mmCIF file of C-alpha atoms and ligand atoms in Angstrom:
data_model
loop_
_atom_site.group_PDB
_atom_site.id
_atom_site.type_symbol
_atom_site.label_atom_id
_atom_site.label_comp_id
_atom_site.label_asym_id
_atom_site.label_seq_id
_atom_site.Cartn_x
_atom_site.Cartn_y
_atom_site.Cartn_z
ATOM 1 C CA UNK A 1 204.680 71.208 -13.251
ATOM 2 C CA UNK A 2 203.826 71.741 -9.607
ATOM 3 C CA UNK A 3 199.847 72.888 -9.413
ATOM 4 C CA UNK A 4 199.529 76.164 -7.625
ATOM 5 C CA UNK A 5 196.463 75.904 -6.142
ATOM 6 C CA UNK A 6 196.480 72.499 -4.916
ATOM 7 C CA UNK A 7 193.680 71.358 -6.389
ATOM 8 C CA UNK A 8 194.579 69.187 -9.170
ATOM 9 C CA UNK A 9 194.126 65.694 -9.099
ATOM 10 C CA UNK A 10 195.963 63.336 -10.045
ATOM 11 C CA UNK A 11 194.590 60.592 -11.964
ATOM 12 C CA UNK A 12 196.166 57.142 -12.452
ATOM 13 C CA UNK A 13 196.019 55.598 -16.156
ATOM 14 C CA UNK A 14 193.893 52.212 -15.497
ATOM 15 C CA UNK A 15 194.259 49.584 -18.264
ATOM 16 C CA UNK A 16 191.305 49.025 -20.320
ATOM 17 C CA UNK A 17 188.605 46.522 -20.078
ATOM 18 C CA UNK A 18 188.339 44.019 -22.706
ATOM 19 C CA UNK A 19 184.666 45.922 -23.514
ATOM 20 C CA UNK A 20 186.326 48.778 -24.184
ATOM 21 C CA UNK A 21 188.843 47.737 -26.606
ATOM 22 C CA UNK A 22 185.787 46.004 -27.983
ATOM 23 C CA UNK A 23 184.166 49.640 -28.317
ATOM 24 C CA UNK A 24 181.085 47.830 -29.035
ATOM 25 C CA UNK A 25 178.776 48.371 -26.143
ATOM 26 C CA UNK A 26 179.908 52.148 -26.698
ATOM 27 C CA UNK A 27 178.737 51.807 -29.786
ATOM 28 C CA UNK A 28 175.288 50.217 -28.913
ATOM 29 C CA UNK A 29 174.794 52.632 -26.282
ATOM 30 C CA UNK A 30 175.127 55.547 -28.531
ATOM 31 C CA UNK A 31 173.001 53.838 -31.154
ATOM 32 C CA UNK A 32 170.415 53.435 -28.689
ATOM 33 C CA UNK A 33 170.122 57.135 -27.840
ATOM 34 C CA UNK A 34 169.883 57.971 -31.055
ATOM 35 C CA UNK A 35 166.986 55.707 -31.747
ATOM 36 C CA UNK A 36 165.182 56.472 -29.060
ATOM 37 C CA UNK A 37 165.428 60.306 -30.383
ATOM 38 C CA UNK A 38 164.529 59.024 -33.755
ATOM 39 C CA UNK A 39 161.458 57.321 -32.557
ATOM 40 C CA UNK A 40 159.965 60.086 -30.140
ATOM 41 C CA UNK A 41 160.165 62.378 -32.911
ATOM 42 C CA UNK A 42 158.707 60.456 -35.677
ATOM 43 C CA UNK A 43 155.743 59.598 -33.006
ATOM 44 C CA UNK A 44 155.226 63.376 -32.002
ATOM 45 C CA UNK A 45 153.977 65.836 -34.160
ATOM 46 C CA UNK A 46 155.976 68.352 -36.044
ATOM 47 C CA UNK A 47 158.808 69.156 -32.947
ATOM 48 C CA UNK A 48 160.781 71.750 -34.825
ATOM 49 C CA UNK A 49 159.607 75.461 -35.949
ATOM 50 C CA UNK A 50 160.314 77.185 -39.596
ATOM 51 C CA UNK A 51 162.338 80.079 -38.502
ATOM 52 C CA UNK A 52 162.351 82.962 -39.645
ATOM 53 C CA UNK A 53 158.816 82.467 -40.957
ATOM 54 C CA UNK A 54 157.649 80.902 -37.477
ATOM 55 C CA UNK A 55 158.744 82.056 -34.582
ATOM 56 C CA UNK A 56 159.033 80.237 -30.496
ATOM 57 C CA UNK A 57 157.114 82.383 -28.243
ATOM 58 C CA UNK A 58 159.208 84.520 -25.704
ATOM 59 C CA UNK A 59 159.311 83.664 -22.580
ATOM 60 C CA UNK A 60 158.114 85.866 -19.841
ATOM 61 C CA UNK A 61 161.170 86.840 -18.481
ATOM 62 C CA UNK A 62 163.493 87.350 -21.442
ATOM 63 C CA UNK A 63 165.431 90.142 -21.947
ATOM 64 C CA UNK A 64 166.441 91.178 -25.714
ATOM 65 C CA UNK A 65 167.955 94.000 -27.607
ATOM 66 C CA UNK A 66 168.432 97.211 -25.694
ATOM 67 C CA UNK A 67 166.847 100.119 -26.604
ATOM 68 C CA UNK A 68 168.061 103.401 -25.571
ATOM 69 C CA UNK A 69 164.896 105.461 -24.766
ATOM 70 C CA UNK A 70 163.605 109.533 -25.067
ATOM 71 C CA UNK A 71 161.179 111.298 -22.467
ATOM 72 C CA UNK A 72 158.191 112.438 -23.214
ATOM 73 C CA UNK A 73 158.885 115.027 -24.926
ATOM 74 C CA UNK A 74 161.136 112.656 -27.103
ATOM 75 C CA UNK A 75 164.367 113.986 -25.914
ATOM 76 C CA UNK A 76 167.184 111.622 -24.955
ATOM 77 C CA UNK A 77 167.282 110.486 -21.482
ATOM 78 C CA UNK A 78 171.070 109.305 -21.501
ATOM 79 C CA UNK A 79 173.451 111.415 -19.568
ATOM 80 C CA UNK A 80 176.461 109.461 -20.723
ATOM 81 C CA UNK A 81 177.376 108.898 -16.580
ATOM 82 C CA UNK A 82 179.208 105.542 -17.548
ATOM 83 C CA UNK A 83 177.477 103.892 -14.809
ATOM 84 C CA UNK A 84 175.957 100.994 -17.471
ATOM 85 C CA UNK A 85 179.132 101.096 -18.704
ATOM 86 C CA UNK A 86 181.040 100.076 -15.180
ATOM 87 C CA UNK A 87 177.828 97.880 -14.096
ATOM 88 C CA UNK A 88 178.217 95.587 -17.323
ATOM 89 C CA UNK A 89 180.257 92.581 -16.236
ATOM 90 C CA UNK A 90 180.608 91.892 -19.933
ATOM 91 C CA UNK A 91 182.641 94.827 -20.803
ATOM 92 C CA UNK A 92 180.290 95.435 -23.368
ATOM 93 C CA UNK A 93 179.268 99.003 -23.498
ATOM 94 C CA UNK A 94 181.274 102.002 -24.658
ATOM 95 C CA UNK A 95 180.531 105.604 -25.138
ATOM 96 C CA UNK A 96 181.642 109.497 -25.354
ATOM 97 C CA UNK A 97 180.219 111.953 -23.412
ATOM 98 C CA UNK A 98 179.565 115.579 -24.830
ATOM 99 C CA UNK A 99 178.361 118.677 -23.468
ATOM 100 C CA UNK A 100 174.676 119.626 -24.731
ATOM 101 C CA UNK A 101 175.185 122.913 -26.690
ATOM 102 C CA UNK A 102 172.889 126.174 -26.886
ATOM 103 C CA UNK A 103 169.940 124.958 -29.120
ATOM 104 C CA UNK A 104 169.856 121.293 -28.410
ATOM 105 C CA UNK A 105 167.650 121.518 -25.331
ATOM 106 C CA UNK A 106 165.074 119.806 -27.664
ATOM 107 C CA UNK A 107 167.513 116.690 -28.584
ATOM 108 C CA UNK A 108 168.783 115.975 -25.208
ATOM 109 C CA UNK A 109 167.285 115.887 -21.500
ATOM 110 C CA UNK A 110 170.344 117.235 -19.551
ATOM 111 C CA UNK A 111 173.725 119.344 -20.239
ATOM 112 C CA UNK A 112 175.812 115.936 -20.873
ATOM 113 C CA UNK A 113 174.608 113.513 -23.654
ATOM 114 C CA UNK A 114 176.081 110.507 -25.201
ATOM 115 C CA UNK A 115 177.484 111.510 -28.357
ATOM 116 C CA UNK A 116 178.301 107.918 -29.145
ATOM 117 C CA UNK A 117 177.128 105.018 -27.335
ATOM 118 C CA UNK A 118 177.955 101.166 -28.382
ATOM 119 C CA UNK A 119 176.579 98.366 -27.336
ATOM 120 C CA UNK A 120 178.987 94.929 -28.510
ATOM 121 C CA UNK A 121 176.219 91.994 -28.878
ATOM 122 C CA UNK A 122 178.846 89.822 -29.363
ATOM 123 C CA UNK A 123 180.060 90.113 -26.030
ATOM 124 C CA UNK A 124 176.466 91.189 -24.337
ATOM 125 C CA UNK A 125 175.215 88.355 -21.741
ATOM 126 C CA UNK A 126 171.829 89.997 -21.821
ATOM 127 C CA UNK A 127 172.437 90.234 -18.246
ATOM 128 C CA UNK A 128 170.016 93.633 -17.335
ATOM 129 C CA UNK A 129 172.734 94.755 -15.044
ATOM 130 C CA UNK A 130 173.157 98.199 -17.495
ATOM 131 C CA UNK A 131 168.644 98.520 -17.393
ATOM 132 C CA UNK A 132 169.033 98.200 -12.957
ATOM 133 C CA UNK A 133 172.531 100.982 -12.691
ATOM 134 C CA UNK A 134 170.616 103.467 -15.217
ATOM 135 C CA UNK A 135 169.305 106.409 -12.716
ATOM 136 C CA UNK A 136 167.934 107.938 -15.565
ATOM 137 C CA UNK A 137 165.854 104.958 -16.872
ATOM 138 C CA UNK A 138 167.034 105.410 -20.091
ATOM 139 C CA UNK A 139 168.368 101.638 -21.296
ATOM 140 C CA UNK A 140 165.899 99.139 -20.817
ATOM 141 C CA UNK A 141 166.142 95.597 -22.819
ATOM 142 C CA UNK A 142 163.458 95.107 -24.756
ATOM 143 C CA UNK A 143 161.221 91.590 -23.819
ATOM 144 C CA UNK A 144 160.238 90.753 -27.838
ATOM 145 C CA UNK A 145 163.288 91.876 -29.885
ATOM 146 C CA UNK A 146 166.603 89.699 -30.393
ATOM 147 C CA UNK A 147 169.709 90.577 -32.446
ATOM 148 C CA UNK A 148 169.063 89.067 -35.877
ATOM 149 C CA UNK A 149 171.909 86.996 -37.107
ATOM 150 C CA UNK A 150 174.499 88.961 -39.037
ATOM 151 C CA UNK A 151 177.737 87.944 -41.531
ATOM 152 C CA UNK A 152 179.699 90.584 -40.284
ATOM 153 C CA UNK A 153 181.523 90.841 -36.355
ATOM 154 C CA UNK A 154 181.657 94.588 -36.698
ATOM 155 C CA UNK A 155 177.716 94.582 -37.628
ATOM 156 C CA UNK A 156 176.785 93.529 -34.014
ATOM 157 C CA UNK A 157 178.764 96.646 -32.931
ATOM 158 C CA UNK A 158 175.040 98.590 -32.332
ATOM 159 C CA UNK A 159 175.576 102.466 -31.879
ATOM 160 C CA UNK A 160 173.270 105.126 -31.155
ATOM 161 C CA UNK A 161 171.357 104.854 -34.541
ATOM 162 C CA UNK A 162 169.981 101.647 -33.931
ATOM 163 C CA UNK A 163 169.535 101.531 -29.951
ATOM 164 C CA UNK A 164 167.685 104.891 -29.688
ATOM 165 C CA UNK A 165 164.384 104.629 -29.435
ATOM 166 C CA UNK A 166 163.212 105.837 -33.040
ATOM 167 C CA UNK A 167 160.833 108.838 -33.255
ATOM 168 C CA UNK A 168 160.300 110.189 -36.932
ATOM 169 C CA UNK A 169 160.681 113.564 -37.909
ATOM 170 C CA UNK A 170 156.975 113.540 -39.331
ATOM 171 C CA UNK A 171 155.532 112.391 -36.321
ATOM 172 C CA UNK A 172 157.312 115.457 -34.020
ATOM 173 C CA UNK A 173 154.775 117.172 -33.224
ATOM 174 C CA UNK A 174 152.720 114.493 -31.528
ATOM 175 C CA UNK A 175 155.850 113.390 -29.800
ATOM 176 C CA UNK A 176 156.073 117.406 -28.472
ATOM 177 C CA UNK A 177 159.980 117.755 -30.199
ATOM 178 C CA UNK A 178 160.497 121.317 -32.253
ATOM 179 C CA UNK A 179 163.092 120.155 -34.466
ATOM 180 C CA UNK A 180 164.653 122.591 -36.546
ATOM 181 C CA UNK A 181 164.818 121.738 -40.106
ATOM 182 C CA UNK A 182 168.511 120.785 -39.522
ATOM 183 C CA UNK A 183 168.281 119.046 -36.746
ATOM 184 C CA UNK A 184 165.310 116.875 -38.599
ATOM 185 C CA UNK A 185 167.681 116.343 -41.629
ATOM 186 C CA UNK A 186 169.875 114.923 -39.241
ATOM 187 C CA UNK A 187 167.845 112.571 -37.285
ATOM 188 C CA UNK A 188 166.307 111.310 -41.209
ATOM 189 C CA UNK A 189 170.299 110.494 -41.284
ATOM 190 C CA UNK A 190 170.196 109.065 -38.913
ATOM 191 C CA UNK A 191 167.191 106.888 -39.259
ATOM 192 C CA UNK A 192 167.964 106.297 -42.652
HETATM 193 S S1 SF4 B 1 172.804 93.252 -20.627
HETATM 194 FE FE1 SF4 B 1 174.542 92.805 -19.237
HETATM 195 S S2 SF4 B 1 176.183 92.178 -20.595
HETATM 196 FE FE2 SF4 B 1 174.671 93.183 -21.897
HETATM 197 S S3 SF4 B 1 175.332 95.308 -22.033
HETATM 198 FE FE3 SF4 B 1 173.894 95.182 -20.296
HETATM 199 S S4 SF4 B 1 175.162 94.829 -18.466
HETATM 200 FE FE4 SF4 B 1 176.431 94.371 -20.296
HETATM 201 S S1 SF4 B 2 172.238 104.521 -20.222
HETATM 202 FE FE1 SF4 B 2 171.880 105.272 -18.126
HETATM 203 S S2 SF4 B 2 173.587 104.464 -16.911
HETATM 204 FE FE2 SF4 B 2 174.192 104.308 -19.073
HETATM 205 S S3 SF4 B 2 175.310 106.185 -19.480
HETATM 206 FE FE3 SF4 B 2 173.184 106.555 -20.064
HETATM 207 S S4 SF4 B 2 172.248 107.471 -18.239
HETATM 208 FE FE4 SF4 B 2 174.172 106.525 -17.563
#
């Protein structure tokens, strides 16, 4: 078939040396690779780590789970404006936006909140492109915490119960959040 964009080459089928029909020396040469791997590890200490128990240390600039984050007076910071959402080259983030009703000035920063927000790990790049489109600095990826491995596809679906930024009911008032006793049964669901 004729290549559209010109740039396929065309490569001529060359007869084979006698060495490789032999397939020896590829044979040594893998060998020898192998041994040489084999021998630098034996000679080194202990090369490889006992995860989970042990853990690598991070490096400086890695960027892990996100976390979806409250003010200081522990209400949610995300407006649900979609811009994450656009920014992510992944297509990885989805959400609904809902209007903040009478009540729920406590729960949510501004009049528009994300009633759901998703975050597919599976198809995250860990990027930070959603943490620098955020003008309400409310997704940030966290620089110690990765997505632990899971059986499940639809278990690295994360929504808003595990990327907000936990704050527990008992601790409200030194986080400044009135909750009413409903809204604190909900948020224990949610934590739960
Ligand atoms: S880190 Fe990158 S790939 Fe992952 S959700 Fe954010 S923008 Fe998308
Ligand atoms: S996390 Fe930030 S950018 Fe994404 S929807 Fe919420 S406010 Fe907008």
């Amino acid at each position: 078939m004729e290549s559209l964009s010109n740039r396929a080459k065309k490569l001529e089928k060359k007869p084979m040396t006698l060495a490789e029909r032999a397939y020896l020396p590829a044979i040594f040469q893998g060998l020898s690779i192998t041994m040489q791997h084999f021998f630098r590890a034996a000679t080194k200490k202990q090369i490889t780590v006992r995860y989970p128990e042990e853990t690598r240390p991070f490096s400086p600039v890695f960027r892990g789970l996100h976390v979806l984050k409250r003010d200081e007076q522990g209400r949610e910071r995300c407006t649900a404006c979609g811009l994450c959402a656009v920014a992510c080259p992944a297509e990885a983030i989805t959400m609904v936006a809902g209007e903040r009703k009478k009540g729920e000035q406590n729960l949510y920063r501004e009049e528009k909140y994300a009633v759901s927000y998703e975050i597919n790990m599976l198809r995250c790049i860990f990027c930070g492109l959603c943490e620098e489109a955020c003008p309400k600095a409310a997704i940030y990826l966290q620089a110690d915490k990765m997505a632990p491995p899971r059986y499940e596809r639809d278990e690295f679906i994360y929504g808003k119960d595990r990327l907000v930024e936990p704050v527990s009911p008992d601790n409200r008032s030194k986080r400044g959040i009135q909750l009413t006793p409903e809204q604190a049964d909900k948020l224990r669901g949610q934590l739960a």
